[in-house]
GROMACS .gro file of C-alpha atoms in nm:
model
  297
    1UNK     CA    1   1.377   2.738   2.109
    2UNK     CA    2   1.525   2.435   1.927
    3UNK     CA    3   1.727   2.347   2.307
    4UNK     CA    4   1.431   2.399   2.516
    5UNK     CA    5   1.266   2.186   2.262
    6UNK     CA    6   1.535   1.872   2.298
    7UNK     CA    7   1.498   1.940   2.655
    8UNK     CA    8   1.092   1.849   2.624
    9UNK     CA    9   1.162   1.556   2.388
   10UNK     CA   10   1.421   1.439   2.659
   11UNK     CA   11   1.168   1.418   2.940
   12UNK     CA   12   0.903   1.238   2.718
   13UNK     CA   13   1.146   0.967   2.646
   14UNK     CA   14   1.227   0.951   3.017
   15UNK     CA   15   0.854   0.890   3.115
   16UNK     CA   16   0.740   0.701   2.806
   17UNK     CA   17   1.066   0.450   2.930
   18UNK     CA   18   0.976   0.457   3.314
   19UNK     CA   19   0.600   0.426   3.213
   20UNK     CA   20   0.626   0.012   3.184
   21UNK     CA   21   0.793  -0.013   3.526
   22UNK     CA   22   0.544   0.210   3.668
   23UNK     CA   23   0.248  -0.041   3.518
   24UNK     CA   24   0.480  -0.309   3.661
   25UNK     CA   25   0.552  -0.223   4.029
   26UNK     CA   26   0.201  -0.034   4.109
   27UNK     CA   27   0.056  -0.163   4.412
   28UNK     CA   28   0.367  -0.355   4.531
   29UNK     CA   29   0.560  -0.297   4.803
   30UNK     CA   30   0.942  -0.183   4.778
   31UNK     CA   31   1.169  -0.184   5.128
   32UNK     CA   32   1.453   0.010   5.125
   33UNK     CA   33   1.701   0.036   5.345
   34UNK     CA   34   1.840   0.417   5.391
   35UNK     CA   35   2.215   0.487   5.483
   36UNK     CA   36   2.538   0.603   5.375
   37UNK     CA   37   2.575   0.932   5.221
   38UNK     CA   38   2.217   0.964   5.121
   39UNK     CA   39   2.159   1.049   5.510
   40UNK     CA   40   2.422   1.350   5.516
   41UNK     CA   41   2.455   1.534   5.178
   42UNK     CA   42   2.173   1.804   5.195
   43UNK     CA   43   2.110   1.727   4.731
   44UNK     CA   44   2.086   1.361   4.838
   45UNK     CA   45   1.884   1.369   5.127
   46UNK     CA   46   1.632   1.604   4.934
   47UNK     CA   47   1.656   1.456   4.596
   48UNK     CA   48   1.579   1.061   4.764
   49UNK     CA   49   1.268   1.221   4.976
   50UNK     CA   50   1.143   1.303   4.624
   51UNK     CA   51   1.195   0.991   4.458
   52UNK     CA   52   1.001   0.833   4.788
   53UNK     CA   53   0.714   1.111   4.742
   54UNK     CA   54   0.701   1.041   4.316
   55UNK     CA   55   0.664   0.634   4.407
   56UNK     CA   56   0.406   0.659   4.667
   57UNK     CA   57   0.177   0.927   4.411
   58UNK     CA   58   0.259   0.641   4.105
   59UNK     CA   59   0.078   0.371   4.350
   60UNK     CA   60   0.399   0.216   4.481
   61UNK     CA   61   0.428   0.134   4.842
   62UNK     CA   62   0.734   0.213   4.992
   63UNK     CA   63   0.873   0.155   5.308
   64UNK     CA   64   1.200   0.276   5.483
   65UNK     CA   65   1.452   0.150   5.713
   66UNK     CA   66   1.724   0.392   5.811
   67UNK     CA   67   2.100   0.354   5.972
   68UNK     CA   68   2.242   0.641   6.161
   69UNK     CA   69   2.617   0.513   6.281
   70UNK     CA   70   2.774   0.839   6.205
   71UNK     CA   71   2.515   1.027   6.370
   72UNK     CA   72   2.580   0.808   6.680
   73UNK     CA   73   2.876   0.825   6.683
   74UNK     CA   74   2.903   1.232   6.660
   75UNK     CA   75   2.637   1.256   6.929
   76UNK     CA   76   2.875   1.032   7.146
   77UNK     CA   77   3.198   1.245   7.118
   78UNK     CA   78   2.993   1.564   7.178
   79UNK     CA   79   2.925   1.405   7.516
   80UNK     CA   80   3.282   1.269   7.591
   81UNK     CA   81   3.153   0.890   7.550
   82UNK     CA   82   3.383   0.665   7.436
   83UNK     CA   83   3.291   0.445   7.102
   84UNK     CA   84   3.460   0.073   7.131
   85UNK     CA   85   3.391  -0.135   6.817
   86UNK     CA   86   3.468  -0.497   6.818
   87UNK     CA   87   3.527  -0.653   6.490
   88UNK     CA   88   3.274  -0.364   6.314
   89UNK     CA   89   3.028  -0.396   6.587
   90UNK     CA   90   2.947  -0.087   6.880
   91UNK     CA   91   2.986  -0.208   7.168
   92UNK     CA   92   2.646  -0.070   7.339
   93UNK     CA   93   2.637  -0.009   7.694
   94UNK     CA   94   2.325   0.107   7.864
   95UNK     CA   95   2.436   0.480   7.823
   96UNK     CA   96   2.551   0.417   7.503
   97UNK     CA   97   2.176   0.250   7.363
   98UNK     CA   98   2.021   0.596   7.538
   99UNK     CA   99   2.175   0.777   7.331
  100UNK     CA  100   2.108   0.502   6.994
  101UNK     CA  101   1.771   0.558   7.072
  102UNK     CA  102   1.770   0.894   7.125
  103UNK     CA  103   1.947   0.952   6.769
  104UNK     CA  104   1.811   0.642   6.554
  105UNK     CA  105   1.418   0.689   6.690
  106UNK     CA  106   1.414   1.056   6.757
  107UNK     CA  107   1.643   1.307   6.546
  108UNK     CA  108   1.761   1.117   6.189
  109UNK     CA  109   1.385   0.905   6.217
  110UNK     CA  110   1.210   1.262   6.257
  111UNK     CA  111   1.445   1.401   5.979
  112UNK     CA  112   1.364   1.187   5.735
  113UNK     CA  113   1.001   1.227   5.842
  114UNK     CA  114   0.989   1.563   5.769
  115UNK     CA  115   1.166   1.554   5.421
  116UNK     CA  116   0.942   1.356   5.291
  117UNK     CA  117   0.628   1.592   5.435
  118UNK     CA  118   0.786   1.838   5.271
  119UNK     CA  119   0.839   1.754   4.950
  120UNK     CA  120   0.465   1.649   4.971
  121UNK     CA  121   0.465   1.279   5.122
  122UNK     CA  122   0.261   1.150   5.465
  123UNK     CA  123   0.547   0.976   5.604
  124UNK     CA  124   0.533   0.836   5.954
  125UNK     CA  125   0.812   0.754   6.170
  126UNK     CA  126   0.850   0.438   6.409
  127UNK     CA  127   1.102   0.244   6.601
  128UNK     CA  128   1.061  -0.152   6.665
  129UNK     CA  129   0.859  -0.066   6.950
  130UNK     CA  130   0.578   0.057   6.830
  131UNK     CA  131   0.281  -0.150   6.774
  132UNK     CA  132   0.521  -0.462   6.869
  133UNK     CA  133   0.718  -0.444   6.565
  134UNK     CA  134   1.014  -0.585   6.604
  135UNK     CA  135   1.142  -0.849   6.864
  136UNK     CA  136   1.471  -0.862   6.888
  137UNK     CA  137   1.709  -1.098   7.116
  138UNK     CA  138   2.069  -1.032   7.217
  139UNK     CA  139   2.332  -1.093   6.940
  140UNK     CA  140   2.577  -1.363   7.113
  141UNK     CA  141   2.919  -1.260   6.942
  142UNK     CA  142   3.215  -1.503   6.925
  143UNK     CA  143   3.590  -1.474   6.909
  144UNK     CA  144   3.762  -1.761   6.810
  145UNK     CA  145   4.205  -1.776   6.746
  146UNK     CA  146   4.385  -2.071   6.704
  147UNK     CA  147   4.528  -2.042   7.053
  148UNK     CA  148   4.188  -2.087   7.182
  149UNK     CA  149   4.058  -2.353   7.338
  150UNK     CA  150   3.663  -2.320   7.248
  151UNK     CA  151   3.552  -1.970   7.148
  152UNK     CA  152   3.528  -1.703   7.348
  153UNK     CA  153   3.198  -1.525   7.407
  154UNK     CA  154   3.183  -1.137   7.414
  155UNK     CA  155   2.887  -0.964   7.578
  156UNK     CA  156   2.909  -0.650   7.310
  157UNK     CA  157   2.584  -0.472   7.546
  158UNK     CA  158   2.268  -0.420   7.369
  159UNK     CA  159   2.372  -0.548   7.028
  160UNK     CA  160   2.069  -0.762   6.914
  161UNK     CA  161   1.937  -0.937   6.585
  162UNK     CA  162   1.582  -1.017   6.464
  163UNK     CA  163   1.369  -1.248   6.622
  164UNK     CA  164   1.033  -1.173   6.505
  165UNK     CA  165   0.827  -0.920   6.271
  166UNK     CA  166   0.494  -0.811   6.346
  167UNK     CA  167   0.420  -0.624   6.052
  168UNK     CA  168   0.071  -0.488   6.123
  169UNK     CA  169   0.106  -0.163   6.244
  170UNK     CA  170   0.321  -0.105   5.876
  171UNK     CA  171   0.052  -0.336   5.667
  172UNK     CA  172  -0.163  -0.072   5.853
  173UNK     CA  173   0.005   0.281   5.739
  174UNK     CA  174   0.039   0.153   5.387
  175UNK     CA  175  -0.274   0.083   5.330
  176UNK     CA  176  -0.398   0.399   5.487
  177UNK     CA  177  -0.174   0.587   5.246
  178UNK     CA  178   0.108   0.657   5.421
  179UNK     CA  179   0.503   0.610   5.428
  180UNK     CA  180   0.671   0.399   5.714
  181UNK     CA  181   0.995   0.545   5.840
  182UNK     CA  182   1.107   0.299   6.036
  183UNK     CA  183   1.391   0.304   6.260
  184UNK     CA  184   1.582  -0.021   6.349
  185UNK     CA  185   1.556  -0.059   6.735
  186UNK     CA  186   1.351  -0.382   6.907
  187UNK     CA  187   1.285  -0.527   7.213
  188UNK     CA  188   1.397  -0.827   7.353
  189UNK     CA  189   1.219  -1.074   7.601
  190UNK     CA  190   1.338  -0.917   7.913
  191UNK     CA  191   1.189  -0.527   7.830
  192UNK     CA  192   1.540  -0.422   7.669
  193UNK     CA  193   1.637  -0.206   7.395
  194UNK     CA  194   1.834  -0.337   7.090
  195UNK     CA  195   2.025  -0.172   6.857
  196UNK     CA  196   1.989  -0.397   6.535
  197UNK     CA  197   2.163  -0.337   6.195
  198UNK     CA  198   1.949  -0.198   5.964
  199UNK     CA  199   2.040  -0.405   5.661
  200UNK     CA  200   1.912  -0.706   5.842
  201UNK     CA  201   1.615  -0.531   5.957
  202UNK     CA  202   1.545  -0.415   5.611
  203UNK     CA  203   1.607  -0.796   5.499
  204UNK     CA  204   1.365  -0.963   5.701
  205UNK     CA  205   1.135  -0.682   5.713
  206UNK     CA  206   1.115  -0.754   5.337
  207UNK     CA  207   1.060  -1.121   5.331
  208UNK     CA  208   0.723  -1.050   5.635
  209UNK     CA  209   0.607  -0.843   5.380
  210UNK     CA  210   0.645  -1.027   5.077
  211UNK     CA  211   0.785  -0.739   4.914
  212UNK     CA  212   0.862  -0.730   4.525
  213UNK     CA  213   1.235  -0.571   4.613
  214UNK     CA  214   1.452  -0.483   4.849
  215UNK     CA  215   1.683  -0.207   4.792
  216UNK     CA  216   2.001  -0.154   4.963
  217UNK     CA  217   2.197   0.256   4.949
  218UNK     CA  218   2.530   0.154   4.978
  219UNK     CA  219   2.851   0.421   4.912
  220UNK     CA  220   2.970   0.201   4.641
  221UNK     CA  221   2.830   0.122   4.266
  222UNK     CA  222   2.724  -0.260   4.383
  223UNK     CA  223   2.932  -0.512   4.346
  224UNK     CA  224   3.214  -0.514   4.165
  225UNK     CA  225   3.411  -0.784   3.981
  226UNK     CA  226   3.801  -0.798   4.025
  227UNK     CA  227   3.817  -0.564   3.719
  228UNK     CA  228   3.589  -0.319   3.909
  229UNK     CA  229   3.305  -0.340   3.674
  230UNK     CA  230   2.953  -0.385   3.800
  231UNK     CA  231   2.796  -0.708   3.842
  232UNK     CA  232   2.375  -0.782   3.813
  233UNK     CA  233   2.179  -1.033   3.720
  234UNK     CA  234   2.330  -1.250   3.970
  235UNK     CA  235   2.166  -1.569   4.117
  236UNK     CA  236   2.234  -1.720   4.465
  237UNK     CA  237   2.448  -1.971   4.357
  238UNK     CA  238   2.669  -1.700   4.202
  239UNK     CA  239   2.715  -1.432   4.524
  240UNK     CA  240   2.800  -1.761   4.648
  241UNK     CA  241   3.072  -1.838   4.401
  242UNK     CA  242   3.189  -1.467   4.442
  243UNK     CA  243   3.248  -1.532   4.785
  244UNK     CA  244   3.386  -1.858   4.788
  245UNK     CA  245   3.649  -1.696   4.506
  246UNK     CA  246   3.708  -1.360   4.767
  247UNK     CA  247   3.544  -1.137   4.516
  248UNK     CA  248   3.317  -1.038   4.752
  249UNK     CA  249   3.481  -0.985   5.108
  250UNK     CA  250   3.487  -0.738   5.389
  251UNK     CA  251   3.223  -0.502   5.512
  252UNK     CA  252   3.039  -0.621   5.192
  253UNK     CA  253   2.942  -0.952   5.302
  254UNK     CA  254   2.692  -0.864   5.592
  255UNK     CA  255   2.530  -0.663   5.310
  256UNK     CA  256   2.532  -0.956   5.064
  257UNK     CA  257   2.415  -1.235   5.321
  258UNK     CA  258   2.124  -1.052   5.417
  259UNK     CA  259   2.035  -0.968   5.049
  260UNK     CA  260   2.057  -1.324   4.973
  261UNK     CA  261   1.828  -1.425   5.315
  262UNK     CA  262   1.626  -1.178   5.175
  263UNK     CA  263   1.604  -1.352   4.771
  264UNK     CA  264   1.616  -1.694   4.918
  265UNK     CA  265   1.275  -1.610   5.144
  266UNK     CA  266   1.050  -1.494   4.878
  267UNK     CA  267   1.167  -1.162   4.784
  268UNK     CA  268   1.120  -1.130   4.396
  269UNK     CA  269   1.418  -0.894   4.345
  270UNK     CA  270   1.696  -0.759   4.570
  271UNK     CA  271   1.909  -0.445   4.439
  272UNK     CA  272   2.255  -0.292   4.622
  273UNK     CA  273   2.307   0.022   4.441
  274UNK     CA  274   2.485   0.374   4.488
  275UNK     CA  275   2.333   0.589   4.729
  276UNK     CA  276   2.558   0.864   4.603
  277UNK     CA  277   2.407   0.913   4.279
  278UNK     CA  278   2.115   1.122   4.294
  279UNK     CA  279   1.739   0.975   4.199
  280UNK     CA  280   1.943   0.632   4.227
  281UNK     CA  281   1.637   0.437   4.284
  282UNK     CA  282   1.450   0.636   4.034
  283UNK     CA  283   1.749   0.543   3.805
  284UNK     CA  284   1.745   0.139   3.883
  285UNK     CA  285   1.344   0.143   3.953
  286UNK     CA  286   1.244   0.332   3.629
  287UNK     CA  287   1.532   0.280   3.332
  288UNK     CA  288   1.615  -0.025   3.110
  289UNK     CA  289   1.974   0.025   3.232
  290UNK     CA  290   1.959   0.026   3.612
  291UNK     CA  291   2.277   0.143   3.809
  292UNK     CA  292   2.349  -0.144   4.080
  293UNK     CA  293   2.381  -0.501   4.114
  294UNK     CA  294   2.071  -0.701   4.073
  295UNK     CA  295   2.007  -1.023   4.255
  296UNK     CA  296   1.730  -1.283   4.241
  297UNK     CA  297   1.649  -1.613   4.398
   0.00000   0.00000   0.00000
């Protein structure tokens, strides 16, 4: 009796400390970008849908933007197509952006679709294309060596970046009640597909829509100092100082560049935190102790 007492005391100090953040973030919009291993351990993928479900019913308006490299890439060896990466990037052939579309819009976008139906969510799934969401343009990609005489310029196929956000058809869902899923593919001037990273989609997605926070899954705490402790709190002039000093370095920096775009252009609060935690953004949204790296403007 006494333990399944401490167990009811336990979840009334969870809710009466979540209940000010609650008051806080009702009726403001959260983007979060969905990857890592969030998107392939079965407790993760379940336990996030939930979180997204218990945010939408506490009047917070959440909207997704989802990866799905690893999917890709498993889809591509099943059919015997080879994967060239240049400098992190896929090189994306016309077969290969069939098949990114095929994966990204159809089976991880309908996935996560019907997770979050099922654990009682009206989530609906998109790619760039619909209602004219995103318009992307080709990503020119340079190689430059010391043995060069100007850079070189590599045509890496249907690689693209953001060009523009029409954020009406998600302004539209949100209002009506409903959860975008949105999958990171736009179209470029000429009727093309592009295959755009979702971070950056996430990022600018974001700033359109004014949100109050972007959140960034990663499969690491946040970032980490040289001491590997967690850093938060940060300002833009500090990321900047951790890269100028090589703290921050690597695969990290896309991450941290577009989380910065993202503070810089009028997004109150950007956090990177650890996708392989379950409830993680429960944890960060909801507790006086958070779990990732905070950044502001």
């Amino acid at each position: 009796m006494t333990l399944i007492k401490d167990e009811a005391m336990n979840v009334a100090k969870v809710l009466t400390e979540a209940l000010p953040y609650i008051r806080r973030f009702s009726g403001k919009t959260l983007v979060i970008k969905y990857g890592g291993n969030a998107m392939v351990d079965d407790t993760l993928k379940n336990s996030f849908a939930r979180d997204v479900v218990l945010m939408k019913l506490v009047g917070i308006n959440p909207v997704l933007v989802h990866g799905g490299g690893p999917q890709i890439g498993n889809l591509l060896k099943r059919i015997g197509k080879e994967t060239e990466f240049v400098q992190g990037m896929r090189v994306t052939d016309r077969e290969t952006m069939d098949v990114v579309e095929m994966v990204l819009g159809g089976l991880v976008n309908k996935e996560i679709v019907n997770l979050i139906n099922q654990h009682g969510g009206r989530a609906v799934g998109l790619t760039g294309k619909d209602g004219d969401l995103i318009r992307a343009r080709k990503l020119r990609f340079e190689q430059d060596a010391p043995e060069m005489k100007a850079p070189e310029i590599i045509d890496i196929g249907h690689v693209g970046e953001v060009a523009s956000i029409d954020s009406g058809v998600v302004d539209m869902l949100i209002h009506s009640d409903f959860i975008p899923v949105i999958a990171p593919i736009g179209v470029g001037e000429d009727g093309q597909s592009y295959n755009i990273n979702a971070d950056l989609v996430a990022g600018k997605l974001a700033e359109v829509l004014r949100a109050e926070k972007l959140i960034l899954l990663t499969n690491t705490p946040g970032i980490l100092d040289k001491q590997d402790k967690i850093l938060t709190g940060l300002s833009a002039g500090k990321v900047n100082e951790l890269i100028a000093d090589g703290t921050i370095y690597g695969g990290m920096l896309p991450k941290i560049r577009c989380a910065l775009e993202a503070a810089q252009g009028g997004v109150r609060a950007v956090h990177i935190i650890d996708g392989r935690v379950e409830h993680a953004v429960l944890l960060e949204l909801f507790t006086d102790q958070g779990i990732g790296t905070l950044i502001h403007g």
